[in-house]
GROMACS .gro file of C-alpha atoms in nm:
model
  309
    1UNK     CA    1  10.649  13.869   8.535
    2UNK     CA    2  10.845  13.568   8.591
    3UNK     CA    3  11.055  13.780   8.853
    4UNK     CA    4  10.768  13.882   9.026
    5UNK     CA    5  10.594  13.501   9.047
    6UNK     CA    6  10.943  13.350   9.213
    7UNK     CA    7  10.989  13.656   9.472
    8UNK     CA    8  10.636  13.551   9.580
    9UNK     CA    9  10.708  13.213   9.593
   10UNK     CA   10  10.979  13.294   9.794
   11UNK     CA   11  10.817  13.470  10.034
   12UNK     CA   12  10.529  13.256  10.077
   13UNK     CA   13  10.777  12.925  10.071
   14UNK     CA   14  10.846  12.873  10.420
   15UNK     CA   15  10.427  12.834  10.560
   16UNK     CA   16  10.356  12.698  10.234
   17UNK     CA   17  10.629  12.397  10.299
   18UNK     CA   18  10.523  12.388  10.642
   19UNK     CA   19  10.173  12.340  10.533
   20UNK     CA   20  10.283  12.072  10.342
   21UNK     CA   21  10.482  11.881  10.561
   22UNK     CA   22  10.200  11.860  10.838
   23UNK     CA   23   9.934  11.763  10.587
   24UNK     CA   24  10.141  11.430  10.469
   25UNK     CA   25  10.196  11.354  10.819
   26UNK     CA   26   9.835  11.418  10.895
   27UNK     CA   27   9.703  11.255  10.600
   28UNK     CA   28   9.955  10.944  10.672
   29UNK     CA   29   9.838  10.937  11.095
   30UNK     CA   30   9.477  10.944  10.942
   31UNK     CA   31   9.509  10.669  10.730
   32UNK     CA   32   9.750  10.485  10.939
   33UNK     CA   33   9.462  10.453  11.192
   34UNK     CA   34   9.260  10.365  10.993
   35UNK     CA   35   9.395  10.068  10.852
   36UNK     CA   36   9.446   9.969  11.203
   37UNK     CA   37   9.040  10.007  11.284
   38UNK     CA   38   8.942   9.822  11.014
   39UNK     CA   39   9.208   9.529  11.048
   40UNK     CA   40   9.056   9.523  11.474
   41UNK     CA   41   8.656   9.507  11.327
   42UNK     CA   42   8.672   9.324  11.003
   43UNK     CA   43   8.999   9.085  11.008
   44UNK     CA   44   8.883   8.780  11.228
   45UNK     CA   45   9.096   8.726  11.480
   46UNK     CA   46   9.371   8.460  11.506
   47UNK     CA   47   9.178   8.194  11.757
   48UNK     CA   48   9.001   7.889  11.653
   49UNK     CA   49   8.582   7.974  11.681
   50UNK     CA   50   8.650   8.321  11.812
   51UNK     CA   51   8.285   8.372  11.788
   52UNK     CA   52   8.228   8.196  12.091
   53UNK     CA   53   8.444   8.352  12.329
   54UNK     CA   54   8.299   8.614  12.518
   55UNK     CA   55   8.444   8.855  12.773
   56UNK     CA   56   8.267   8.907  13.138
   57UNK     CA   57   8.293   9.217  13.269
   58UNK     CA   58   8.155   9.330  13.604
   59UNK     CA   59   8.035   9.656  13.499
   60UNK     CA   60   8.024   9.810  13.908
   61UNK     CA   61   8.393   9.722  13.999
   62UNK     CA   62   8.536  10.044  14.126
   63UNK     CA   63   8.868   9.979  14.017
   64UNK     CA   64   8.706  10.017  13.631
   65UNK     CA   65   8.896   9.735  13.534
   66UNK     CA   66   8.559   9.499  13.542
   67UNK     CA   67   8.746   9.224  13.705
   68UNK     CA   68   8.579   8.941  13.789
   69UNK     CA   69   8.590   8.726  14.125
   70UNK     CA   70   8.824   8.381  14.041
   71UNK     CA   71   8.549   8.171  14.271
   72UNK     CA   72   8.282   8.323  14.002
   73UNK     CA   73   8.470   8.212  13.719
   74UNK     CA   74   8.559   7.860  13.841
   75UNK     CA   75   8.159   7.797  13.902
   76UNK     CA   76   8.097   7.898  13.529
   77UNK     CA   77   8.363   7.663  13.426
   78UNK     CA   78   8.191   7.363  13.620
   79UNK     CA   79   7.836   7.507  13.474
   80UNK     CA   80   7.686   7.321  13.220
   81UNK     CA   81   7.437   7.565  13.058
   82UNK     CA   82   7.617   7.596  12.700
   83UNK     CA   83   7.977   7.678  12.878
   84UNK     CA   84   8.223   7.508  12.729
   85UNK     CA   85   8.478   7.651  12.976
   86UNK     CA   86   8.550   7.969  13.179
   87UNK     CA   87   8.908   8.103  13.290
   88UNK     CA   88   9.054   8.418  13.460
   89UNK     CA   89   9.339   8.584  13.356
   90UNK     CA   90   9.575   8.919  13.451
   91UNK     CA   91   9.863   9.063  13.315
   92UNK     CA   92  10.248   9.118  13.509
   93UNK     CA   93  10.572   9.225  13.516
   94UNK     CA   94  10.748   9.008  13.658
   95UNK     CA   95  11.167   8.979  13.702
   96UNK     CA   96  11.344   8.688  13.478
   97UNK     CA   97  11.661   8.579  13.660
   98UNK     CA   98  11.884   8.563  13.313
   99UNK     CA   99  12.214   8.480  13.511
  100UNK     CA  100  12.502   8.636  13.651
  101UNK     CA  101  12.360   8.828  13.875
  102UNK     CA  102  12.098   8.995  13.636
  103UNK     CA  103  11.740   9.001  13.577
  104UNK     CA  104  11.513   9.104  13.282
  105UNK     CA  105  11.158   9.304  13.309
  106UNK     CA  106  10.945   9.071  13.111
  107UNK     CA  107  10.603   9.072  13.057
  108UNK     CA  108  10.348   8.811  13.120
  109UNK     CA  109   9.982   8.664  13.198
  110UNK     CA  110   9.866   8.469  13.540
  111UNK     CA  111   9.611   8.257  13.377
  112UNK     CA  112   9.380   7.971  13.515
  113UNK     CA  113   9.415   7.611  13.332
  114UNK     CA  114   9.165   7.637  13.117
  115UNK     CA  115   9.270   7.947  12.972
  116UNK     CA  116   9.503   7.889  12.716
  117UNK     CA  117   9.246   7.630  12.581
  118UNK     CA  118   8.947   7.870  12.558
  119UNK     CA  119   9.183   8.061  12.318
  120UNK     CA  120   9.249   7.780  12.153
  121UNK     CA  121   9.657   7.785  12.187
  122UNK     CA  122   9.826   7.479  12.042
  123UNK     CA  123  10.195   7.418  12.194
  124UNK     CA  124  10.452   7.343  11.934
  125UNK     CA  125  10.597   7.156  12.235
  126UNK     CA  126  10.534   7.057  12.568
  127UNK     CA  127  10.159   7.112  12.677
  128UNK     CA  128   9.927   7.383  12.822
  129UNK     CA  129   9.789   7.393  13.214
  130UNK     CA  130   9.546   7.124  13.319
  131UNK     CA  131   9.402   7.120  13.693
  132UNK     CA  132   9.694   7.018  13.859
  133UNK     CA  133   9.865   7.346  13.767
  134UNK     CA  134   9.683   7.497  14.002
  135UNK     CA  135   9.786   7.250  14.298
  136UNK     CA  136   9.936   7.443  14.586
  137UNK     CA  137  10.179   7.187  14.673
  138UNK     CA  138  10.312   7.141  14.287
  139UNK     CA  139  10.629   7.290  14.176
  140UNK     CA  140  10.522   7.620  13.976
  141UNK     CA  141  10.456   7.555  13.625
  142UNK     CA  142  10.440   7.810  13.292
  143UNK     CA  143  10.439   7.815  12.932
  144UNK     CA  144  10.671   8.026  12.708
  145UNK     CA  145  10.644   8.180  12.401
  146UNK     CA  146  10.891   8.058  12.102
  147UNK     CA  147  10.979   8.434  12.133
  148UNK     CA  148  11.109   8.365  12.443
  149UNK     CA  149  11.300   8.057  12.389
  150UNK     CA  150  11.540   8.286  12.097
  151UNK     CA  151  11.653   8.512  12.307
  152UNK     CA  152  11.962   8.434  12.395
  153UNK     CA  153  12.002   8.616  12.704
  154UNK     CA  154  11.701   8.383  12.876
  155UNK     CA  155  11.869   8.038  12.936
  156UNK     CA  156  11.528   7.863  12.945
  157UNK     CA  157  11.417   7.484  12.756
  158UNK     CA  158  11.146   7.256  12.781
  159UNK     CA  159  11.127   7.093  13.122
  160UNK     CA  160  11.409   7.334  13.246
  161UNK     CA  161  11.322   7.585  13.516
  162UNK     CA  162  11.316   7.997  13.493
  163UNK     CA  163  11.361   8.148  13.812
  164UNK     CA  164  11.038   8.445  13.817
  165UNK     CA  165  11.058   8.721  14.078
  166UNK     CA  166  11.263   8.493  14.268
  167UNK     CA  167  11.096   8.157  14.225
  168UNK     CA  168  11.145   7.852  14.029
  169UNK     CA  169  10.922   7.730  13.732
  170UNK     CA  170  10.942   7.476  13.542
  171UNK     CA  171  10.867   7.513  13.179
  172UNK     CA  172  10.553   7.287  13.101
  173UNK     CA  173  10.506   7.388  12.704
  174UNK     CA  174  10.611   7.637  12.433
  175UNK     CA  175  10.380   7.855  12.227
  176UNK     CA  176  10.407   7.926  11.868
  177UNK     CA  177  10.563   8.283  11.793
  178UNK     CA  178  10.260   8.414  11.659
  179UNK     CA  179  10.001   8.340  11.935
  180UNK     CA  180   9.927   8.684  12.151
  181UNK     CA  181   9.729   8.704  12.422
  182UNK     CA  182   9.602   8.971  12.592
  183UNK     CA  183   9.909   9.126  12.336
  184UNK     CA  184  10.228   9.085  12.171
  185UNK     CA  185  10.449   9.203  12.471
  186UNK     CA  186  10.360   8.888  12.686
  187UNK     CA  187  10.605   8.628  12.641
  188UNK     CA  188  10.540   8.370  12.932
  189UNK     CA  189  10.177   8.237  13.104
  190UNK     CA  190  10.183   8.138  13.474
  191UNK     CA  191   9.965   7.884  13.602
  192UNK     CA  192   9.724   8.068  13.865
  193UNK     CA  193   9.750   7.918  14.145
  194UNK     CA  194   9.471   8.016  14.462
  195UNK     CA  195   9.385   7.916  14.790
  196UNK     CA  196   9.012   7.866  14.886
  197UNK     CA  197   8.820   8.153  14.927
  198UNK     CA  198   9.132   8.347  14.813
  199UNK     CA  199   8.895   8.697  14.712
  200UNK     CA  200   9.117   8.739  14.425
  201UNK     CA  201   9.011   8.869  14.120
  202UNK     CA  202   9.046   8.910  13.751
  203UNK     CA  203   8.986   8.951  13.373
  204UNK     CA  204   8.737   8.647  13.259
  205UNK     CA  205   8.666   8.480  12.909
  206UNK     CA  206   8.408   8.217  12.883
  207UNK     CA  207   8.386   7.965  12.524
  208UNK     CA  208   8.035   7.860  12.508
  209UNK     CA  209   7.934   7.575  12.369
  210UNK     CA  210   7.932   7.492  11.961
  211UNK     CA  211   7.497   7.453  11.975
  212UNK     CA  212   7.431   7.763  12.179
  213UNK     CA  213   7.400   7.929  11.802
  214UNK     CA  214   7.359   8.262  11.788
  215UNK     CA  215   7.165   8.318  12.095
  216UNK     CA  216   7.496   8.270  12.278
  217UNK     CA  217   7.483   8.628  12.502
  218UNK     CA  218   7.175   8.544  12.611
  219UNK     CA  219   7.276   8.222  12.757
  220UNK     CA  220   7.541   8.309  12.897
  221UNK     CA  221   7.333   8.500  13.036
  222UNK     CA  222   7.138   8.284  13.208
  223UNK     CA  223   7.463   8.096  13.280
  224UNK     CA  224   7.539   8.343  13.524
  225UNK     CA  225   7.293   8.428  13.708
  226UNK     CA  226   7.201   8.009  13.764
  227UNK     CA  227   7.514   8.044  13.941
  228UNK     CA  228   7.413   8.323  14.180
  229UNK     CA  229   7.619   8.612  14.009
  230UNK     CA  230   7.572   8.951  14.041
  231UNK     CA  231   7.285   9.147  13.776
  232UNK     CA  232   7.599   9.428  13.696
  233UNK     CA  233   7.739   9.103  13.515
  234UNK     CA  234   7.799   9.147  13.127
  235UNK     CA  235   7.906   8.978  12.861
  236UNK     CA  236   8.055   9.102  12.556
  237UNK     CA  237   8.206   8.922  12.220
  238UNK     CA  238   8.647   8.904  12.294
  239UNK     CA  239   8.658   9.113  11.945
  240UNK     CA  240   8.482   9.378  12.206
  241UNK     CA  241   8.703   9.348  12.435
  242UNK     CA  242   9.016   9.413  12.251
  243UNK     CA  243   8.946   9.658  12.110
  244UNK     CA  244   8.828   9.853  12.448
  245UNK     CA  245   9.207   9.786  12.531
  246UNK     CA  246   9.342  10.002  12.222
  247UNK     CA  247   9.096  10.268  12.151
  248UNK     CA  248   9.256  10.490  12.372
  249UNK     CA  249   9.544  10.500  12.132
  250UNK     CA  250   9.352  10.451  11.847
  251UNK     CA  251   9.145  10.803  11.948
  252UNK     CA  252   9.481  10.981  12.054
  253UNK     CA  253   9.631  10.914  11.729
  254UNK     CA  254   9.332  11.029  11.523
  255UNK     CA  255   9.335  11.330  11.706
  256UNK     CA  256   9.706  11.364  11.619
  257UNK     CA  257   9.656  11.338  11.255
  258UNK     CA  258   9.362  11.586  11.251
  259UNK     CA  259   9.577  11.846  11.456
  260UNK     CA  260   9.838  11.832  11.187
  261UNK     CA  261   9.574  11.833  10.892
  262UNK     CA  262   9.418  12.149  11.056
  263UNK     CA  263   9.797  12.288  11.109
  264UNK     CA  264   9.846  12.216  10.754
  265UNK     CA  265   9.531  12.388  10.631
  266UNK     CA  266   9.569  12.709  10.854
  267UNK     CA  267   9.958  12.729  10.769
  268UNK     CA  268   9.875  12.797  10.411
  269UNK     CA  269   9.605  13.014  10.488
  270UNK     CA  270   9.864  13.212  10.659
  271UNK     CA  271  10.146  13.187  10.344
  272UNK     CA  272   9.890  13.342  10.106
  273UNK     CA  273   9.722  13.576  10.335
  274UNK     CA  274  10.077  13.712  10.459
  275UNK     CA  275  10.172  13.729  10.044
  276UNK     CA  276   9.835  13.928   9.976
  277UNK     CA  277   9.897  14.138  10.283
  278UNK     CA  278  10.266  14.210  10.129
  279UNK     CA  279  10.147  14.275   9.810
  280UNK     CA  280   9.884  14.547   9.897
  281UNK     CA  281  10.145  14.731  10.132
  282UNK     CA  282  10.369  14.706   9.791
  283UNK     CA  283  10.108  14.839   9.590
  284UNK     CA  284  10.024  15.129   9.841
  285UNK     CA  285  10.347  15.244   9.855
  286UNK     CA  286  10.432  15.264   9.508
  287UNK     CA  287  10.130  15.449   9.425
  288UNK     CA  288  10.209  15.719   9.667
  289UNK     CA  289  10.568  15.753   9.523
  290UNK     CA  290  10.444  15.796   9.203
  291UNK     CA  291  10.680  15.475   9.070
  292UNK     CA  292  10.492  15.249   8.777
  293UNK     CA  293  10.396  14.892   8.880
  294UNK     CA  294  10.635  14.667   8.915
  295UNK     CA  295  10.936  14.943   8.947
  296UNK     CA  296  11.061  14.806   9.275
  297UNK     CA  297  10.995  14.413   9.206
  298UNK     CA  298  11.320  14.237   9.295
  299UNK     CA  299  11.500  14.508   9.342
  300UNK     CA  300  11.629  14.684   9.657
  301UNK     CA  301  11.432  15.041   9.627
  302UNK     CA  302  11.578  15.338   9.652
  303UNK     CA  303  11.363  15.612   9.691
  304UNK     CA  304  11.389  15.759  10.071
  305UNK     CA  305  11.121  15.718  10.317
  306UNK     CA  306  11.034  15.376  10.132
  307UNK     CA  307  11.039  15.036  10.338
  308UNK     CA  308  11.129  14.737  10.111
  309UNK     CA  309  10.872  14.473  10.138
   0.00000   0.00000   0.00000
């Protein structure tokens, strides 16, 4: 009997491992994301009043992005109707002369001065952009993450200048290590820097003010359209808005870990359907050659004409 049981489980071991295999991974994708879901919706996130920053999106931009026209954005920011201030924002890739020679593929966030203070970002030195950032005539300015500042391949300090896609800055203010915005992988903030009527557009956050309360969508609002802005306008909460920028991922990898769990569950349908399927061949076989049950388990058999299962 015991014979018998361990031929089986040989037989059956390699689907049955298999099946195994793909149902911890699937299991571990599964939860994996879901730790991740709940951290985006339930953890606050990591900017002073979050609650009152809101996204605008421009719901008919054909680019899908929902950017947001700059001129737009700076006539919010001068608003008074419960906006506490209004910036534009977009990400880059820009090249960081490192020396020698060499540049580094970094990347970074154009942002307009009042930005960084929406967000609530606190320099551990330095300072962030005011208005005269954004002067034409000014030597470039940006702000660095501590990140930044440790790697030493980067030969950049306060005051000093980085040379950016072929252009000097000069470094204005350093960021803790743990501020992120729009994500981890920027490590430097430009100052945006337009000329009237420029037509350029981007991303757009608005803070409103502390006693708009909770009918804050609303007025903004009304914010926006006092200042002649389009109806496809919307606002949405920031928490919105990041996580619009990782559920992409957040669906592909779900869809990962179910693939696996339903690889897992049909491989070891297929181990014990392939051992039953054995097993009645067995059985058939020894019943026409007239041998007792069991006569040929693991054994080689020898009677002619017989196939060895």
């Amino acid at each position: 009997m015991l014979t018998e049981v361990t031929r089986r489980v040989r037989r059956i071991r390699g689907p049955i491992v298999g099946a195994i295999v793909s149902l911890a991974a699937g299991v571990s994708i599964v939860a994996g994301v879901y730790s991740v879901v709940a951290g985006a919706m339930f953890d606050p996130l990591p900017y002073p009043s979050a609650e009152r920053i809101y996204a605008v999106w421009d719901m008919g931009d054909s680019s899908g992005r929902r950017l947001v026209p700059a001129d737009l954005v700076a006539r919010l920011n001068s608003s008074s109707a419960g906006i506490e201030a209004a910036g534009s924002y977009a990400t880059a890739e820009p090249s960081l002369d490192i020396g020698g020679g060499q540049s580094l593929k970094i990347k970074g966030a154009i942002v307009s001065p009042p930005l960084l203070g929406i967000l609530g970002a606190i320099p551990i030195a330095g300072r962030t952009f005011d208005e005269a950032d954004a002067d034409l005539t000014a030597v470039p300015s940006v702000v660095v993450s501590e990140r930044l500042l440790r790697d030493r391949r980067i030969p950049a300090q306060l005051e000093g200048l980085l040379v950016i896609s072929g252009i000097p800055h000069r470094i204005i203010g350093v960021l803790p290590e743990e501020f992120a915005f729009p994500d981890r992988e920027v490590l430097i903030w430009s100052a945006l820097r337009l000329p009237p009527r420029s037509g350029w557009s981007g991303q757009a956050l608005v803070r409103v003010a502390p006693f708009v309360g909770g009918g804050a969508r609303s007025a903004l609002d009304s914010a926006i359209r006092a200042v002649g802005a389009p109806e496809r306008l919307a606002v949405v909460p920031l928490k919105e808005l990041l996580l619009a920028e990782v559920r992409p991922a957040l669906w592909l990898l779900q869809s990962a870990g179910l693939l696996l769990l339903v690889v897992a569950v049909l491989g070891g349908m297929w181990g014990f359907s392939t051992d039953a399927w054995e097993r009645r061949s067995e059985f058939a076989m020894k019943g026409g050659s007239g041998l007792p049950s069991g006569a040929c388990c693991g054994t080689t058999c020898r009677t002619p004409g017989l196939l060895h299962w």
